[in-house]
Coordinates of C-alpha atoms and ligand atoms in Angstrom, one line a residue:
X1150 CA 94.7 89.5 62.8
X1151 CA 98.4 89.7 63.6
X1152 CA 97.9 93.4 64.2
X1153 CA 95.2 92.6 66.8
X1154 CA 97.2 89.8 68.4
X1155 CA 100.2 92.1 68.9
X1156 CA 97.9 94.6 70.5
X1157 CA 95.8 92.3 72.6
X1158 CA 96.2 88.5 72.9
X1159 CA 92.7 88.0 74.5
X1160 CA 91.2 89.3 71.2
X1161 CA 91.5 85.9 69.6
X1162 CA 89.4 84.3 72.4
X1163 CA 85.9 84.0 70.9
X1164 CA 82.9 84.9 73.0
X1165 CA 81.8 81.2 73.2
X1166 CA 84.9 80.5 75.4
X1167 CA 83.1 82.2 78.3
X1168 CA 80.2 79.8 77.9
X1169 CA 81.7 76.5 76.7
X1170 CA 84.4 74.6 78.5
X1171 CA 86.3 73.1 75.6
X1172 CA 86.1 73.4 71.8
X1173 CA 88.2 73.1 68.7
X1174 CA 89.0 75.6 66.0
X1175 CA 92.0 76.1 63.6
X1176 CA 94.9 78.5 63.2
X1177 CA 93.8 80.7 60.3
X1178 CA 95.7 80.0 57.1
X1179 CA 97.7 77.2 58.7
X1180 CA 94.9 74.7 59.3
X1181 CA 96.5 73.6 62.5
X1182 CA 94.0 72.6 65.2
X1183 CA 93.6 74.8 68.3
X1184 CA 91.8 73.7 71.4
X1185 CA 90.5 76.4 73.8
X1186 CA 90.3 74.7 77.1
X1187 CA 88.5 75.9 80.3
X1188 CA 87.3 72.6 81.7
X1189 CA 89.0 72.0 85.1
X1190 CA 89.2 68.3 84.6
X1191 CA 90.7 68.6 81.1
X1192 CA 93.1 71.2 82.4
X1193 CA 94.2 68.9 85.1
X1194 CA 94.8 66.1 82.6
X1195 CA 96.8 68.4 80.3
X1196 CA 98.8 70.3 83.0
X1197 CA 99.8 67.3 85.0
X1198 CA 101.2 65.5 81.9
X1199 CA 104.1 67.7 81.1
X1200 CA 105.7 65.1 78.8
X1201 CA 102.6 64.7 76.7
X1202 CA 101.7 68.4 76.7
X1203 CA 105.0 70.4 76.8
X1204 CA 105.3 74.1 76.5
X1205 CA 105.1 75.2 73.0
X1206 CA 108.5 75.9 71.4
X1207 CA 107.3 79.1 69.7
X1208 CA 106.8 81.1 72.9
X1209 CA 110.0 80.0 74.4
X1210 CA 112.2 80.7 71.4
X1211 CA 112.9 84.3 72.0
X1212 CA 112.8 84.1 75.8
X1213 CA 115.4 81.4 75.8
X1214 CA 117.9 83.8 74.2
X1215 CA 117.7 86.0 77.3
X1216 CA 117.0 83.5 80.0
X1217 CA 119.2 80.6 78.8
X1218 CA 118.2 77.4 80.5
X1219 CA 116.6 78.8 83.6
X1220 CA 113.5 77.1 85.0
X1221 CA 111.0 79.0 82.9
X1222 CA 112.5 78.1 79.6
X1223 CA 114.4 74.8 80.1
X1224 CA 112.8 71.5 79.2
X1225 CA 113.2 67.8 79.7
X1226 CA 115.9 66.5 82.1
X1227 CA 117.6 70.0 82.3
X1228 CA 114.3 71.4 83.7
X1229 CA 113.5 68.5 86.0
X1230 CA 116.9 68.5 87.8
X1231 CA 116.8 72.3 88.4
X1232 CA 113.1 72.2 89.5
X1233 CA 113.8 69.5 92.1
X1234 CA 116.8 71.5 93.4
X1235 CA 115.1 74.9 93.5
X1236 CA 111.6 74.0 94.6
X1237 CA 112.5 73.4 98.3
X1238 CA 114.0 76.8 98.5
X1239 CA 110.6 78.3 97.8
X1240 CA 108.8 76.5 100.7
X1241 CA 107.0 78.8 103.1
X1242 CA 109.3 77.9 106.0
X1243 CA 112.5 79.0 104.1
X1244 CA 110.8 82.0 102.5
X1245 CA 110.1 83.4 105.9
X1246 CA 113.8 84.2 106.1
X1247 CA 113.2 86.6 103.2
X1248 CA 110.4 88.5 105.0
X1249 CA 112.7 91.2 106.5
X1250 CA 114.1 92.0 103.1
X1251 CA 110.6 92.1 101.6
X1252 CA 109.4 94.3 104.5
X1253 CA 112.3 96.7 104.1
X1254 CA 111.6 97.3 100.4
X1255 CA 107.8 97.7 101.1
X1256 CA 108.5 100.2 103.9
X1257 CA 110.7 102.2 101.6
X1258 CA 107.8 102.4 99.1
X1259 CA 105.4 103.5 101.9
X1260 CA 107.8 106.2 102.9
X1261 CA 108.1 107.4 99.3
X1262 CA 104.4 107.8 99.0
X1263 CA 104.2 109.4 102.4
X1264 CA 106.3 112.2 101.0
X1265 CA 103.5 113.1 98.6
X1266 CA 100.9 115.7 99.8
X1267 CA 97.4 114.4 100.6
X1268 CA 95.3 114.4 97.4
X1269 CA 98.3 114.0 95.1
X1270 CA 97.8 112.2 91.9
X1271 CA 100.3 109.5 90.9
X1272 CA 100.7 106.4 88.8
X1273 CA 100.2 103.4 91.1
X1274 CA 101.6 101.0 88.4
X1275 CA 104.9 102.8 88.2
X1276 CA 105.2 102.5 92.0
X1277 CA 104.3 98.8 92.1
X1278 CA 106.8 98.1 89.4
X1279 CA 109.6 99.8 91.4
X1280 CA 108.4 98.1 94.6
X1281 CA 108.5 94.6 93.2
X1282 CA 111.9 95.1 91.5
X1283 CA 113.3 96.3 94.8
X1284 CA 111.8 93.4 96.7
X1285 CA 113.4 90.9 94.3
X1286 CA 116.8 92.7 94.4
X1287 CA 116.8 92.8 98.2
X1288 CA 115.5 89.2 98.6
X1289 CA 118.1 87.9 96.2
X1290 CA 121.2 89.7 97.3
X1291 CA 121.0 90.8 100.8
X1292 CA 124.1 92.5 102.2
X1293 CA 125.8 92.4 98.8
X1294 CA 127.2 95.7 97.6
X1295 CA 125.8 96.0 94.1
X1296 CA 125.6 99.2 92.1
X1297 CA 121.8 99.5 92.4
X1298 CA 121.4 102.0 89.5
X1299 CA 123.5 99.9 87.1
X1300 CA 121.8 96.7 88.2
X1301 CA 118.4 98.3 87.8
X1302 CA 119.4 99.4 84.3
X1303 CA 120.7 96.0 83.3
X1304 CA 117.6 94.2 84.5
X1305 CA 115.2 96.8 83.0
X1306 CA 117.0 96.5 79.7
X1307 CA 116.6 92.8 79.8
X1308 CA 113.0 93.0 80.7
X1309 CA 112.2 95.5 78.1
X1310 CA 113.7 93.3 75.4
X1311 CA 112.9 89.7 76.5
X1312 CA 109.7 90.6 78.3
X1313 CA 108.2 91.7 75.0
X1314 CA 107.7 88.3 73.5
X1315 CA 104.2 87.9 72.4
X1316 CA 101.9 85.8 70.3
X1317 CA 103.4 87.1 67.2
X1318 CA 106.1 84.5 68.0
X1319 CA 103.5 81.9 68.3
X1320 CA 102.5 82.5 64.7
X1321 CA 106.1 82.3 63.5
X1322 CA 106.9 85.9 63.1
X1323 CA 110.6 85.8 62.3
X1324 CA 113.1 85.5 65.1
X1325 CA 114.6 89.0 65.2
X1326 CA 115.2 91.9 67.5
X1327 CA 115.9 95.4 66.3
X1328 CA 119.7 95.9 66.1
X1329 CA 119.8 98.8 68.6
X1330 CA 118.0 96.6 71.1
X1331 CA 120.3 93.8 70.4
X1332 CA 123.3 95.9 71.2
X1333 CA 121.9 97.4 74.4
X1334 CA 120.8 94.0 75.7
X1335 CA 124.2 92.5 75.0
X1336 CA 125.8 95.2 77.1
X1337 CA 123.2 94.7 79.9
X1338 CA 123.7 91.0 79.8
X1339 CA 127.5 91.3 80.1
X1340 CA 127.0 93.6 83.1
X1341 CA 124.7 91.1 84.7
X1342 CA 127.0 88.2 84.1
X1343 CA 130.0 90.0 85.5
X1344 CA 128.1 91.2 88.5
X1345 CA 126.8 87.7 89.3
X1346 CA 130.2 86.2 88.9
X1347 CA 131.7 88.6 91.3
X1348 CA 128.8 88.3 93.8
X1349 CA 129.2 84.5 93.7
X1350 CA 133.0 84.7 94.3
X1351 CA 132.5 87.1 97.3
X1352 CA 129.7 84.9 98.7
X1353 CA 131.8 81.8 98.6
X1354 CA 134.4 83.5 100.7
X1355 CA 131.7 84.8 103.2
X1356 CA 132.0 82.8 106.5
X1357 CA 128.5 83.7 107.8
X1358 CA 126.4 84.3 104.7
X1359 CA 122.9 85.9 105.0
X1360 CA 119.8 83.8 104.2
X1361 CA 118.9 85.4 100.9
X1362 CA 117.7 83.8 97.7
X1363 CA 121.2 83.6 96.3
X1364 CA 122.3 81.6 99.3
X1365 CA 119.2 79.3 99.0
X1366 CA 120.1 78.8 95.3
X1367 CA 123.8 78.0 96.2
X1368 CA 122.7 75.5 98.8
X1369 CA 120.0 73.9 96.6
X1370 CA 120.4 70.2 95.8
X1371 CA 118.5 67.8 93.6
X1372 CA 117.6 65.2 96.3
X1373 CA 117.5 62.4 93.7
X1374 CA 121.0 63.0 92.4
X1375 CA 122.6 65.2 95.1
X1376 CA 123.6 67.6 92.4
X1377 CA 123.7 71.4 93.0
X1378 CA 123.2 74.1 90.4
X1379 CA 126.1 75.2 88.2
X1380 CA 127.2 78.9 88.2
X1381 CA 125.5 79.2 84.8
X1382 CA 122.3 77.8 86.1
X1383 CA 122.3 80.1 89.1
X1384 CA 122.8 83.1 86.8
X1385 CA 120.1 81.9 84.4
X1386 CA 117.7 81.5 87.3
X1387 CA 118.4 84.8 88.9
X1388 CA 117.6 86.7 85.7
X1389 CA 114.6 84.4 85.3
X1390 CA 113.3 85.3 88.7
X1391 CA 113.6 89.0 87.9
X1392 CA 111.7 88.5 84.6
X1393 CA 109.1 86.1 86.0
X1394 CA 108.5 87.7 89.3
X1395 CA 108.8 91.5 88.7
X1396 CA 106.0 92.7 86.4
X1397 CA 103.6 89.8 87.3
X1398 CA 103.5 90.8 91.0
X1399 CA 103.3 94.5 90.2
X1400 CA 100.3 93.9 87.9
X1401 CA 98.5 91.9 90.6
X1402 CA 99.0 94.7 93.0
X1403 CA 98.0 97.5 90.6
X1404 CA 94.7 95.8 89.8
X1405 CA 94.1 95.0 93.5
X1406 CA 94.4 98.7 94.4
X1407 CA 92.1 99.5 91.5
X1408 CA 89.4 97.1 92.8
X1409 CA 89.8 98.4 96.3
X1410 CA 89.2 101.9 95.0
X1411 CA 86.0 100.7 93.4
X1412 CA 84.8 98.9 96.5
X1413 CA 84.9 101.2 99.6
X1414 CA 83.1 98.5 101.7
X1415 CA 85.8 95.9 101.1
X1416 CA 88.5 98.6 101.5
X1417 CA 87.0 99.5 105.0
X1418 CA 86.9 95.9 106.0
X1419 CA 90.5 95.4 105.0
X1420 CA 91.6 98.6 106.9
X1421 CA 89.7 97.7 110.1
X1422 CA 91.1 94.2 110.1
X1423 CA 94.6 95.5 109.7
X1424 CA 94.2 98.1 112.5
X1425 CA 93.0 95.3 114.8
X1426 CA 95.5 92.7 113.6
X1427 CA 98.8 94.5 113.1
X1428 CA 98.3 98.1 113.9
X1429 CA 101.3 100.2 113.0
X1430 CA 104.0 97.7 113.9
X1431 CA 106.6 96.7 111.4
X1432 CA 105.4 93.6 109.5
X1433 CA 107.2 90.3 110.3
X1434 CA 106.9 86.7 109.4
X1435 CA 104.7 86.2 112.4
X1436 CA 102.1 88.6 111.0
X1437 CA 101.3 86.5 107.9
X1438 CA 98.2 85.0 109.5
X1439 CA 97.0 88.4 110.7
X1440 CA 97.1 89.8 107.2
X1441 CA 95.3 86.9 105.6
X1442 CA 92.4 89.1 104.3
X1443 CA 95.0 91.2 102.4
X1444 CA 96.1 87.9 100.7
X1445 CA 92.5 87.1 99.8
X1446 CA 92.2 90.6 98.2
X1447 CA 95.3 89.9 96.2
X1448 CA 94.1 86.4 95.1
X1449 CA 90.6 87.7 94.1
X1450 CA 92.3 90.6 92.2
X1451 CA 94.3 88.0 90.3
X1452 CA 91.1 86.1 89.5
X1453 CA 89.6 89.1 87.8
X1454 CA 92.9 90.3 86.3
X1455 CA 95.3 87.4 86.1
X1456 CA 98.8 88.9 85.5
X1457 CA 99.6 86.0 83.0
X1458 CA 96.3 86.0 81.0
X1459 CA 97.1 83.1 78.8
X1460 CA 99.6 80.3 78.2
X1461 CA 100.0 77.5 75.7
X1462 CA 100.8 73.9 75.4
X1463 CA 101.2 71.6 72.5
X1464 CA 100.2 67.9 72.1
X1465 CA 103.3 65.8 71.7
X1466 CA 101.2 62.7 70.7
X1467 CA 97.7 61.9 69.6
X1468 CA 95.6 62.1 72.7
X1469 CA 92.1 62.1 74.1
X1470 CA 91.1 65.1 76.2
X1471 CA 87.6 65.0 77.8
X1472 CA 86.3 63.0 74.9
X1473 CA 87.9 65.2 72.2
X1474 CA 90.4 63.6 69.8
X1475 CA 93.5 65.8 70.1
X1476 CA 96.0 65.1 67.2
X1477 CA 99.7 65.4 67.6
X1478 CA 100.9 69.0 67.1
X1479 CA 97.5 70.5 68.2
X1480 CA 97.8 73.8 70.1
X1481 CA 96.2 74.0 73.5
X1482 CA 95.2 77.5 74.5
X1483 CA 94.6 78.1 78.2
X1484 CA 93.5 81.4 79.5
X1485 CA 93.3 82.1 83.2
X1486 CA 91.4 85.3 82.3
X1487 CA 88.6 83.4 80.6
X1488 CA 88.7 80.5 83.1
X1489 CA 88.3 82.9 86.0
X1490 CA 85.3 84.6 84.5
X1491 CA 83.6 81.5 83.1
X1492 CA 79.9 81.5 83.6
X1493 CA 79.7 77.7 84.2
X1494 CA 82.3 77.8 86.9
X1495 CA 81.8 80.9 89.0
X1496 CA 78.8 82.6 90.6
X1497 CA 78.6 86.3 89.8
X1498 CA 81.9 85.9 87.8
X1499 CA 82.5 89.6 87.3
X1500 CA 82.0 90.6 91.0
X1501 CA 85.0 91.4 93.2
X1502 CA 84.5 89.2 96.4
X1503 CA 87.7 88.3 98.4
X1504 CA 85.6 85.9 100.5
X1505 CA 85.9 83.5 97.6
X1506 CA 89.4 83.0 99.0
X1507 CA 88.6 82.4 102.6
X1508 CA 90.3 79.1 103.4
X1509 CA 87.2 76.9 103.4
X1510 CA 85.8 78.3 100.2
X1511 CA 89.1 78.0 98.4
X1512 CA 89.5 74.4 99.6
X1513 CA 86.1 73.3 98.3
X1514 CA 86.9 74.5 94.7
X1515 CA 88.4 72.4 91.9
X1516 CA 92.1 73.0 92.0
X1517 CA 92.3 73.7 88.3
X1518 CA 89.6 76.3 88.2
X1519 CA 91.9 79.1 89.4
X1520 CA 95.2 79.2 87.6
X1521 CA 97.0 82.6 88.0
X1522 CA 100.1 80.6 88.8
X1523 CA 99.4 77.6 86.6
X1524 CA 99.2 74.3 88.5
X1525 CA 100.9 70.9 88.2
X1526 CA 104.6 70.3 87.8
X1527 CA 105.2 73.5 85.8
X1528 CA 103.3 75.7 88.2
X1529 CA 105.0 79.0 89.2
X1530 CA 107.8 78.2 91.6
X1531 CA 107.5 81.7 93.0
X1532 CA 103.9 81.3 94.1
X1533 CA 104.5 81.4 97.8
X1534 CA 106.9 84.3 97.4
X1535 CA 104.4 86.2 95.4
X1536 CA 101.5 85.6 97.8
X1537 CA 103.6 86.7 100.7
X1538 CA 104.9 89.8 99.0
X1539 CA 101.4 90.7 97.6
X1540 CA 99.7 90.4 101.0
X1541 CA 102.5 92.3 102.8
X1542 CA 102.5 95.1 100.2
X1543 CA 98.7 95.5 100.3
X1544 CA 98.7 95.4 104.1
X1545 CA 101.5 98.0 104.5
X1546 CA 100.0 100.4 102.0
X1547 CA 96.3 100.0 102.9
X1548 CA 96.9 100.6 106.6
X1549 CA 98.4 104.0 105.9
X1550 CA 96.6 105.2 102.7
X1551 CA 93.3 105.0 100.8
X1552 CA 93.6 105.3 97.1
X1553 CA 90.9 106.7 94.8
X1554 CA 90.9 106.5 91.1
X1555 CA 92.0 109.9 89.5
X1556 CA 89.0 111.9 88.3
X1557 CA 87.9 110.8 84.8
X1558 CA 90.5 107.9 84.7
X1559 CA 89.4 104.4 83.6
X1560 CA 92.2 101.9 83.2
X1561 CA 92.4 99.8 80.1
X1562 CA 93.7 96.3 79.9
X1563 CA 96.6 95.4 77.6
X1564 CA 96.8 91.6 77.2
X1565 CA 100.2 90.6 75.9
X1566 CA 102.4 88.1 77.8
X1567 CA 101.1 90.0 80.9
X1568 CA 97.8 91.8 81.6
X1569 CA 99.1 95.4 82.0
X1570 CA 97.0 98.4 82.8
X1571 CA 97.7 100.3 79.6
X1572 CA 98.9 103.8 80.3
X1573 CA 99.3 103.0 84.0
X1574 CA 97.0 103.3 87.0
X1575 CA 96.3 106.9 87.8
X1576 CA 95.3 107.2 91.5
X1577 CA 94.9 109.8 94.2
X1578 CA 96.5 109.3 97.6
X1579 CA 94.5 110.0 100.8
X1580 CA 96.0 109.5 104.2
X1581 CA 93.9 107.5 106.6
Ligands
HEM1717 C1 101.7 87.4 91.1 C2 102.9 87.0 90.6 C3 103.2 85.9 89.7 C4 102.4 85.3 88.8 C5 100.9 85.7 88.4 C6 103.1 84.2 88.1 C7 102.6 83.4 87.2 C8 103.3 82.3 86.6 C9 102.8 81.4 85.6 C10 101.4 81.4 85.1 C11 103.7 80.5 85.3 C12 103.6 79.3 84.4 C13 103.8 79.7 82.9 C14 103.5 78.5 82.0 O1 103.3 77.4 82.5 O2 103.6 78.7 80.8 C15 104.9 80.8 86.1 C16 106.1 80.2 86.1 C17 107.2 80.6 86.8 N1 107.3 81.6 87.7 FE1 105.8 82.9 88.3 N2 104.4 84.2 88.7 C18 104.5 85.2 89.6 C19 105.5 85.5 90.5 C20 106.8 84.9 90.4 C21 107.9 85.1 91.3 C22 107.9 86.2 92.4 C23 108.9 84.3 90.9 C24 110.3 84.2 91.4 C25 110.8 84.8 92.5 C26 108.4 83.5 89.8 C27 109.1 82.6 89.1 C28 108.6 81.7 88.2 C29 109.4 80.6 87.5 C30 110.9 80.3 87.8 C31 108.5 79.9 86.7 C32 108.9 78.7 85.8 C33 108.6 77.4 86.6 C34 108.8 76.1 85.9 O3 108.5 76.1 84.7 O4 109.3 75.2 86.5 N3 107.1 83.9 89.5 N4 104.6 82.0 86.9

């Protein structure tokens, strides 16, 4: 079983989870209760009561070593104060100041693909991974002279080590990392710490600082206490944003282009809308309404292929969830993948239909029926950032190119912490 879990975490979700909304089983050998939950009301109950259903310690154990007490891994008062300080920086109005940095990174990716000949085969997933890393780097540190290659190396080293946590940790596989990895990541971590310290020092001396994510973090205040973030908290959160916002967004984009390739009618509607709405002009914050359909494509792609396919909670006390007695210590398994394809919740659950995310349709649905970003107090703080970035990247690429699947290629899902296309996403580029 451990072998299967390491390979594919969705493997342990029994077939009945797609038909039933909630049921109990047990961790094999350990006799600890597990509840598989896809009932939107029960999910609301669990996910809005962070103190009664905290994140499970197991999954955070290894991540914490790399991310320290950043938002993703902190708990209790440490988490609450930071969340109150950071959340306002991720409001749409402030994020709009990051649009030029996002657009520049996206345009660079378009130019790179434009250098390929028509009909060239390439790995879309490799490109979306580079694109989302570049977006984060530019959005975080605009106008800061960083050694891009070295910074890219440090972040990738980190991600390759701490991004690999999986359900093995959940089942108490010992807390180790291979020695060679340990050594490399320590070097990467040192480089990152030194770079952030020098960036912070330079920024403090800057009389007219740019409105980048670093600046928003430096100005962030917890309204309840007036406290800002310490340098250590800023560092922990910058690396957290790289880890939480890089591969997730890339995965959403790769599956979106896969689905567009399979649905030429939806691709044509997207393209025609973009021609009429934004044409060839550089994308700006004023265009976000005009590229709304691109955002719907992104949201619907994340329904079918949620970049975080499952997450867990644990019951801190005996509780009652939708009529089920949940004992203290019970594991709560939540899978956006299963929830988003549940037969009791969605019509034609396996069909790709971006109209499901037209504003009226989305507003009439249960809020806890669609959870690519989780919901409630521990929902993804980068949600608006990711939606903006996803819509802009789809719009900028789809107005220039059409992408077909490479002949004979069928992507395979690999469900670990994220839902990667295993072996990449082989596609063929066609100019419009
Ligand atoms: C499509 C892209 C993304 C997806 C699908 C996604 C998904 C998620 C999910 C499911 C969680 C909750 C995990 C849990 O409760 O166990 C989360 C948390 C988080 N995400 Fe994202 N994320 C995305 C992009 C981003 C971006 C771009 C950033 C930052 C720039 C970011 C930063 C965070 C942080 C800091 C948390 C922890 C929040 C807290 O616990 O207070 N994410 N994300």
